[in-house]
Each structure stands twice: as structure tokens, then as C-alpha cells.
Amino acid sequence: MRKKYAKGNNEYLVGVSLRHINWDDTVFEVTLYVRLKGKRKWMSFVDTDDYRYRNLGIKERIEERKTKITSEIPFEWIEEVKQMEIDRISKSEYEY
């Protein structure tokens, strides 16, 4: 689920989706895209091609993403989109 927000001269696209890590673990994955108001192209807020980012371990990458994203946008935006995703999933039909 994604939702747009505006803050200052930027527009943000906050995405939250359910991601399976392995058979037992499922987490909500948060993505953040940003663009200047009036522009068309969304850019990923966290540069995953950055040399320093690529040299981090998995746990350090997760912490880096969390720190960067929560320093830029309010946590309430993430919670709102997460609740929208939960509502969408709860309406899903069962598959046998």
C-alpha cells in the first residue's frame, strides 16, 4: 500500500508491504520515495547503490534505512500506511 504526503518543497511516497523473510517470519517493509513538488520522477530516498551502504552488513543496512527514513518523515505516516495495508489484507479471501 502506498500513500503520498507533502512536506516543505518535497512530496513523499510512503510504501508499506508485507514481506516474508522465511517460513516463519513476516515483516512490514517500509519504502520511501521523494520528489520535488511539480516534478514527475520519484527517487528512492535511501541510495542502495552508495558504496558505503553496500559495504554494510544486513543488520547495519536495516538500521541505516530505519534511521534515515524516520529522520525525514513522521512515524505517524508510516503507521497510517501500515494500517491501510492491514485493512487491505484483512479483506482478502482465503485460499485452500
Tab-separated table of N, CA, C and O in Angstrom:
chain	number	residue	atom	x	y	z
A	1	MET	N	0.854	-1.164	0.000
A	1	MET	CA	0.000	0.000	0.000
A	1	MET	C	0.905	1.233	0.000
A	1	MET	O	1.930	1.256	0.670
A	2	ARG	N	0.528	2.241	-0.769
A	2	ARG	CA	1.300	3.476	-0.858
A	2	ARG	C	0.391	4.683	-0.665
A	2	ARG	O	-0.783	4.643	-1.017
A	3	LYS	N	0.995	5.743	-0.130
A	3	LYS	CA	0.249	6.983	0.041
A	3	LYS	C	1.211	8.160	-0.104
A	3	LYS	O	2.349	8.106	0.370
A	4	LYS	N	0.729	9.228	-0.758
A	4	LYS	CA	1.534	10.434	-0.957
A	4	LYS	C	1.319	11.413	0.195
A	4	LYS	O	0.212	11.545	0.708
A	5	TYR	N	2.402	12.090	0.537
A	5	TYR	CA	2.379	13.146	1.543
A	5	TYR	C	3.226	14.310	1.027
A	5	TYR	O	4.080	14.124	0.157
A	6	ALA	N	3.004	15.477	1.588
A	6	ALA	CA	3.804	16.652	1.226
A	6	ALA	C	4.368	17.286	2.490
A	6	ALA	O	3.710	17.337	3.519
A	7	LYS	N	5.618	17.742	2.380
A	7	LYS	CA	6.278	18.423	3.495
A	7	LYS	C	7.320	19.360	2.901
A	7	LYS	O	8.226	18.907	2.186
A	8	GLY	N	7.158	20.636	3.138
A	8	GLY	CA	8.094	21.605	2.571
A	8	GLY	C	7.999	21.620	1.052
A	8	GLY	O	6.915	21.672	0.493
A	9	ASN	N	9.151	21.575	0.390
A	9	ASN	CA	9.183	21.568	-1.072
A	9	ASN	C	9.169	20.165	-1.654
A	9	ASN	O	9.314	20.012	-2.864
A	10	ASN	N	9.030	19.149	-0.816
A	10	ASN	CA	9.082	17.769	-1.277
A	10	ASN	C	7.743	17.068	-1.159
A	10	ASN	O	6.932	17.392	-0.302
A	11	GLU	N	7.559	16.099	-2.031
A	11	GLU	CA	6.452	15.162	-1.929
A	11	GLU	C	7.059	13.809	-1.604
A	11	GLU	O	8.131	13.465	-2.104
A	12	TYR	N	6.378	13.050	-0.769
A	12	TYR	CA	6.873	11.748	-0.350
A	12	TYR	C	5.849	10.679	-0.704
A	12	TYR	O	4.652	10.905	-0.571
A	13	LEU	N	6.347	9.540	-1.135
A	13	LEU	CA	5.505	8.383	-1.398
A	13	LEU	C	5.952	7.304	-0.415
A	13	LEU	O	7.043	6.745	-0.536
A	14	VAL	N	5.108	7.075	0.594
A	14	VAL	CA	5.425	6.101	1.640
A	14	VAL	C	4.762	4.783	1.263
A	14	VAL	O	3.562	4.742	0.998
A	15	GLY	N	5.540	3.724	1.231
A	15	GLY	CA	5.018	2.404	0.910
A	15	GLY	C	5.257	1.436	2.051
A	15	GLY	O	6.331	1.432	2.660
A	16	VAL	N	4.248	0.632	2.349
A	16	VAL	CA	4.374	-0.405	3.366
A	16	VAL	C	3.789	-1.688	2.775
A	16	VAL	O	2.676	-1.679	2.260
A	17	SER	N	4.561	-2.755	2.819
A	17	SER	CA	4.071	-4.032	2.304
A	17	SER	C	4.515	-5.163	3.226
A	17	SER	O	5.508	-5.044	3.945
A	18	LEU	N	3.762	-6.224	3.188
A	18	LEU	CA	4.070	-7.396	3.996
A	18	LEU	C	5.101	-8.233	3.247
A	18	LEU	O	4.915	-8.551	2.077
A	19	ARG	N	6.192	-8.571	3.906
A	19	ARG	CA	7.276	-9.313	3.252
A	19	ARG	C	7.613	-10.546	4.069
A	19	ARG	O	7.818	-10.453	5.284
A	20	HIS	N	7.691	-11.679	3.397
A	20	HIS	CA	8.059	-12.930	4.056
A	20	HIS	C	9.580	-13.063	4.051
A	20	HIS	O	10.204	-13.017	3.007
A	21	ILE	N	10.146	-13.219	5.230
A	21	ILE	CA	11.595	-13.385	5.341
A	21	ILE	C	11.960	-14.852	5.166
A	21	ILE	O	12.870	-15.205	4.448
A	22	ASN	N	11.245	-15.694	5.845
A	22	ASN	CA	11.398	-17.139	5.697
A	22	ASN	C	10.056	-17.770	6.049
A	22	ASN	O	9.049	-17.083	6.138
A	23	TRP	N	10.024	-19.049	6.260
A	23	TRP	CA	8.757	-19.745	6.502
A	23	TRP	C	8.017	-19.228	7.729
A	23	TRP	O	6.800	-19.222	7.781
A	24	ASP	N	8.752	-18.789	8.719
A	24	ASP	CA	8.133	-18.396	9.985
A	24	ASP	C	8.006	-16.889	10.193
A	24	ASP	O	7.191	-16.454	10.998
A	25	ASP	N	8.823	-16.106	9.530
A	25	ASP	CA	8.876	-14.677	9.817
A	25	ASP	C	8.313	-13.827	8.683
A	25	ASP	O	8.636	-14.015	7.519
A	26	THR	N	7.489	-12.879	9.060
A	26	THR	CA	6.918	-11.904	8.146
A	26	THR	C	7.065	-10.535	8.780
A	26	THR	O	6.835	-10.375	9.976
A	27	VAL	N	7.476	-9.560	7.987
A	27	VAL	CA	7.667	-8.202	8.491
A	27	VAL	C	6.988	-7.206	7.558
A	27	VAL	O	6.698	-7.514	6.405
A	28	PHE	N	6.740	-6.012	8.063
A	28	PHE	CA	6.269	-4.928	7.224
A	28	PHE	C	7.489	-4.186	6.699
A	28	PHE	O	8.291	-3.674	7.475
A	29	GLU	N	7.630	-4.134	5.397
A	29	GLU	CA	8.755	-3.453	4.774
A	29	GLU	C	8.329	-2.032	4.394
A	29	GLU	O	7.286	-1.831	3.774
A	30	VAL	N	9.134	-1.052	4.768
A	30	VAL	CA	8.834	0.348	4.501
A	30	VAL	C	9.748	0.845	3.385
A	30	VAL	O	10.961	0.632	3.422
A	31	THR	N	9.142	1.495	2.376
A	31	THR	CA	9.912	2.136	1.313
A	31	THR	C	9.518	3.606	1.274
A	31	THR	O	8.395	3.972	1.606
A	32	LEU	N	10.461	4.442	0.879
A	32	LEU	CA	10.201	5.873	0.821
A	32	LEU	C	10.794	6.422	-0.468
A	32	LEU	O	11.968	6.213	-0.768
A	33	TYR	N	9.941	7.108	-1.228
A	33	TYR	CA	10.370	7.787	-2.442
A	33	TYR	C	10.111	9.273	-2.256
A	33	TYR	O	9.182	9.674	-1.559
A	34	VAL	N	10.933	10.097	-2.915
A	34	VAL	CA	10.826	11.546	-2.754
A	34	VAL	C	10.950	12.212	-4.123
A	34	VAL	O	11.585	11.676	-5.033
A	35	ARG	N	10.279	13.360	-4.256
A	35	ARG	CA	10.441	14.195	-5.442
A	35	ARG	C	10.113	15.635	-5.060
A	35	ARG	O	9.385	15.891	-4.092
A	36	LEU	N	10.662	16.568	-5.809
A	36	LEU	CA	10.331	17.972	-5.607
A	36	LEU	C	8.914	18.211	-6.101
A	36	LEU	O	8.465	17.571	-7.058
A	37	LYS	N	8.189	19.122	-5.449
A	37	LYS	CA	6.832	19.436	-5.884
A	37	LYS	C	6.860	19.897	-7.334
A	37	LYS	O	7.719	20.679	-7.736
A	38	GLY	N	5.925	19.386	-8.122
A	38	GLY	CA	5.824	19.751	-9.523
A	38	GLY	C	6.652	18.890	-10.454
A	38	GLY	O	6.534	19.000	-11.668
A	39	LYS	N	7.499	18.046	-9.936
A	39	LYS	CA	8.308	17.155	-10.766
A	39	LYS	C	7.589	15.823	-10.935
A	39	LYS	O	6.683	15.481	-10.188
A	40	ARG	N	8.024	15.033	-11.908
A	40	ARG	CA	7.367	13.768	-12.197
A	40	ARG	C	8.088	12.550	-11.625
A	40	ARG	O	7.465	11.581	-11.235
A	41	LYS	N	9.402	12.579	-11.623
A	41	LYS	CA	10.176	11.390	-11.302
A	41	LYS	C	10.349	11.206	-9.794
A	41	LYS	O	10.861	12.083	-9.103
A	42	TRP	N	9.930	10.029	-9.315
A	42	TRP	CA	10.157	9.651	-7.917
A	42	TRP	C	11.540	9.049	-7.810
A	42	TRP	O	11.956	8.261	-8.662
A	43	MET	N	12.254	9.383	-6.733
A	43	MET	CA	13.577	8.814	-6.490
A	43	MET	C	13.573	8.143	-5.128
A	43	MET	O	12.983	8.659	-4.179
A	44	SER	N	14.232	7.012	-5.048
A	44	SER	CA	14.330	6.305	-3.780
A	44	SER	C	15.066	7.184	-2.783
A	44	SER	O	16.100	7.775	-3.105
A	45	PHE	N	14.524	7.282	-1.570
A	45	PHE	CA	15.135	8.139	-0.559
A	45	PHE	C	16.455	7.565	-0.062
A	45	PHE	O	17.397	8.299	0.214
A	46	VAL	N	16.540	6.250	0.061
A	46	VAL	CA	17.766	5.594	0.513
A	46	VAL	C	18.510	5.099	-0.721
A	46	VAL	O	18.001	4.286	-1.488
A	47	ASP	N	19.721	5.610	-0.928
A	47	ASP	CA	20.530	5.242	-2.083
A	47	ASP	C	21.209	3.900	-1.813
A	47	ASP	O	22.230	3.828	-1.132
A	48	THR	N	20.629	2.835	-2.365
A	48	THR	CA	21.170	1.490	-2.129
A	48	THR	C	22.391	1.204	-2.994
A	48	THR	O	23.048	0.186	-2.800
A	49	ASP	N	22.713	2.077	-3.943
A	49	ASP	CA	23.909	1.911	-4.771
A	49	ASP	C	25.121	2.623	-4.188
A	49	ASP	O	26.211	2.535	-4.728
A	50	ASP	N	24.925	3.334	-3.091
A	50	ASP	CA	26.008	4.048	-2.437
A	50	ASP	C	27.058	3.048	-1.940
A	50	ASP	O	26.736	2.009	-1.360
A	51	TYR	N	28.327	3.372	-2.172
A	51	TYR	CA	29.416	2.474	-1.811
A	51	TYR	C	29.419	2.154	-0.314
A	51	TYR	O	29.563	1.011	0.089
A	52	ARG	N	29.222	3.189	0.512
A	52	ARG	CA	29.223	2.974	1.960
A	52	ARG	C	28.067	2.062	2.381
A	52	ARG	O	28.232	1.174	3.200
A	53	TYR	N	26.890	2.271	1.791
A	53	TYR	CA	25.713	1.450	2.114
A	53	TYR	C	25.945	-0.004	1.718
A	53	TYR	O	25.608	-0.931	2.451
A	54	ARG	N	26.539	-0.229	0.555
A	54	ARG	CA	26.763	-1.599	0.082
A	54	ARG	C	27.770	-2.358	0.943
A	54	ARG	O	27.752	-3.581	0.989
A	55	ASN	N	28.642	-1.634	1.619
A	55	ASN	CA	29.636	-2.288	2.462
A	55	ASN	C	29.121	-2.621	3.861
A	55	ASN	O	29.831	-3.247	4.641
A	56	LEU	N	27.895	-2.201	4.161
A	56	LEU	CA	27.317	-2.520	5.465
A	56	LEU	C	26.777	-3.952	5.464
A	56	LEU	O	26.393	-4.481	4.424
A	57	GLY	N	26.719	-4.555	6.638
A	57	GLY	CA	26.086	-5.859	6.784
A	57	GLY	C	24.572	-5.703	6.734
A	57	GLY	O	24.039	-4.589	6.742
A	58	ILE	N	23.860	-6.800	6.717
A	58	ILE	CA	22.405	-6.773	6.606
A	58	ILE	C	21.773	-6.002	7.769
A	58	ILE	O	20.929	-5.130	7.561
A	59	LYS	N	22.174	-6.300	8.987
A	59	LYS	CA	21.595	-5.618	10.143
A	59	LYS	C	21.917	-4.128	10.135
A	59	LYS	O	21.069	-3.306	10.479
A	60	GLU	N	23.132	-3.780	9.716
A	60	GLU	CA	23.506	-2.373	9.642
A	60	GLU	C	22.714	-1.653	8.550
A	60	GLU	O	22.337	-0.496	8.711
A	61	ARG	N	22.441	-2.330	7.437
A	61	ARG	CA	21.632	-1.732	6.367
A	61	ARG	C	20.221	-1.437	6.863
A	61	ARG	O	19.661	-0.384	6.571
A	62	ILE	N	19.653	-2.379	7.601
A	62	ILE	CA	18.304	-2.189	8.137
A	62	ILE	C	18.273	-0.983	9.068
A	62	ILE	O	17.385	-0.142	8.985
A	63	GLU	N	19.257	-0.884	9.948
A	63	GLU	CA	19.331	0.254	10.872
A	63	GLU	C	19.535	1.570	10.128
A	63	GLU	O	18.944	2.589	10.476
A	64	GLU	N	20.382	1.550	9.109
A	64	GLU	CA	20.637	2.745	8.301
A	64	GLU	C	19.355	3.231	7.633
A	64	GLU	O	19.035	4.422	7.656
A	65	ARG	N	18.607	2.306	7.012
A	65	ARG	CA	17.346	2.663	6.359
A	65	ARG	C	16.358	3.235	7.374
A	65	ARG	O	15.726	4.252	7.132
A	66	LYS	N	16.239	2.554	8.521
A	66	LYS	CA	15.304	2.998	9.560
A	66	LYS	C	15.655	4.403	10.046
A	66	LYS	O	14.785	5.268	10.160
A	67	THR	N	16.903	4.643	10.318
A	67	THR	CA	17.353	5.947	10.815
A	67	THR	C	17.094	7.049	9.797
A	67	THR	O	16.567	8.110	10.146
A	68	LYS	N	17.450	6.795	8.533
A	68	LYS	CA	17.268	7.808	7.503
A	68	LYS	C	15.791	8.122	7.275
A	68	LYS	O	15.408	9.280	7.180
A	69	ILE	N	14.975	7.078	7.161
A	69	ILE	CA	13.558	7.282	6.864
A	69	ILE	C	12.855	7.993	8.012
A	69	ILE	O	12.123	8.950	7.799
A	70	THR	N	13.085	7.547	9.246
A	70	THR	CA	12.393	8.161	10.383
A	70	THR	C	12.925	9.554	10.707
A	70	THR	O	12.242	10.319	11.394
A	71	SER	N	14.106	9.899	10.235
A	71	SER	CA	14.597	11.263	10.442
A	71	SER	C	13.993	12.231	9.428
A	71	SER	O	13.983	13.443	9.661
A	72	GLU	N	13.466	11.716	8.331
A	72	GLU	CA	12.921	12.570	7.277
A	72	GLU	C	11.406	12.764	7.378
A	72	GLU	O	10.900	13.845	7.083
A	73	ILE	N	10.677	11.723	7.768
A	73	ILE	CA	9.211	11.806	7.810
A	73	ILE	C	8.708	11.396	9.192
A	73	ILE	O	9.384	10.663	9.911
A	74	PRO	N	7.511	11.844	9.567
A	74	PRO	CA	6.950	11.436	10.859
A	74	PRO	C	6.584	9.949	10.863
A	74	PRO	O	6.128	9.403	9.858
A	75	PHE	N	6.787	9.318	11.995
A	75	PHE	CA	6.460	7.900	12.140
A	75	PHE	C	4.963	7.652	11.949
A	75	PHE	O	4.559	6.583	11.530
A	76	GLU	N	4.141	8.663	12.214
A	76	GLU	CA	2.688	8.534	12.053
A	76	GLU	C	2.307	8.246	10.607
A	76	GLU	O	1.328	7.550	10.346
A	77	TRP	N	3.063	8.781	9.652
A	77	TRP	CA	2.788	8.493	8.240
A	77	TRP	C	2.967	7.006	7.961
A	77	TRP	O	2.157	6.388	7.277
A	78	ILE	N	4.031	6.445	8.502
A	78	ILE	CA	4.300	5.018	8.302
A	78	ILE	C	3.197	4.182	8.935
A	78	ILE	O	2.697	3.233	8.333
A	79	GLU	N	2.809	4.543	10.148
A	79	GLU	CA	1.740	3.802	10.836
A	79	GLU	C	0.416	3.884	10.078
A	79	GLU	O	-0.328	2.910	10.023
A	80	GLU	N	0.121	5.037	9.491
A	80	GLU	CA	-1.123	5.196	8.734
A	80	GLU	C	-1.145	4.287	7.505
A	80	GLU	O	-2.141	3.611	7.231
A	81	VAL	N	-0.039	4.241	6.781
A	81	VAL	CA	0.040	3.389	5.590
A	81	VAL	C	0.039	1.916	6.000
A	81	VAL	O	-0.571	1.079	5.335
A	82	LYS	N	0.675	1.594	7.114
A	82	LYS	CA	0.665	0.219	7.627
A	82	LYS	C	-0.759	-0.219	7.949
A	82	LYS	O	-1.159	-1.335	7.604
A	83	GLN	N	-1.530	0.657	8.572
A	83	GLN	CA	-2.917	0.323	8.889
A	83	GLN	C	-3.742	0.132	7.626
A	83	GLN	O	-4.597	-0.752	7.566
A	84	MET	N	-3.475	0.919	6.595
A	84	MET	CA	-4.157	0.747	5.312
A	84	MET	C	-3.836	-0.626	4.720
A	84	MET	O	-4.711	-1.297	4.162
A	85	GLU	N	-2.581	-1.046	4.841
A	85	GLU	CA	-2.166	-2.368	4.332
A	85	GLU	C	-2.834	-3.478	5.132
A	85	GLU	O	-3.294	-4.478	4.572
A	86	ILE	N	-2.918	-3.331	6.449
A	86	ILE	CA	-3.590	-4.327	7.291
A	86	ILE	C	-5.060	-4.429	6.903
A	86	ILE	O	-5.605	-5.536	6.783
A	87	ASP	N	-5.713	-3.300	6.688
A	87	ASP	CA	-7.117	-3.303	6.282
A	87	ASP	C	-7.295	-3.997	4.933
A	87	ASP	O	-8.243	-4.755	4.731
A	88	ARG	N	-6.374	-3.745	4.003
A	88	ARG	CA	-6.448	-4.380	2.684
A	88	ARG	C	-6.280	-5.892	2.788
A	88	ARG	O	-7.032	-6.657	2.198
A	89	ILE	N	-5.335	-6.322	3.605
A	89	ILE	CA	-5.074	-7.753	3.764
A	89	ILE	C	-6.235	-8.441	4.462
A	89	ILE	O	-6.607	-9.564	4.110
A	90	SER	N	-6.839	-7.777	5.430
A	90	SER	CA	-7.926	-8.398	6.190
A	90	SER	C	-9.162	-8.631	5.324
A	90	SER	O	-9.989	-9.473	5.662
A	91	LYS	N	-9.283	-7.937	4.211
A	91	LYS	CA	-10.404	-8.123	3.310
A	91	LYS	C	-10.153	-9.245	2.296
A	91	LYS	O	-11.031	-9.600	1.532
A	92	SER	N	-8.938	-9.785	2.279
A	92	SER	CA	-8.592	-10.829	1.315
A	92	SER	C	-9.363	-12.112	1.586
A	92	SER	O	-9.691	-12.434	2.719
A	93	GLU	N	-9.602	-12.842	0.522
A	93	GLU	CA	-10.274	-14.125	0.622
A	93	GLU	C	-9.274	-15.212	1.006
A	93	GLU	O	-8.072	-15.066	0.823
A	94	TYR	N	-9.777	-16.302	1.527
A	94	TYR	CA	-8.939	-17.447	1.866
A	94	TYR	C	-8.654	-18.278	0.624
A	94	TYR	O	-9.491	-18.362	-0.271
A	95	GLU	N	-7.487	-18.890	0.592
A	95	GLU	CA	-7.148	-19.811	-0.488
A	95	GLU	C	-6.780	-21.143	0.151
A	95	GLU	O	-6.022	-21.196	1.102
A	96	TYR	N	-7.349	-22.214	-0.377
A	96	TYR	CA	-7.116	-23.549	0.189
A	96	TYR	C	-6.365	-24.412	-0.788
A	96	TYR	O	-6.430	-24.253	-1.960
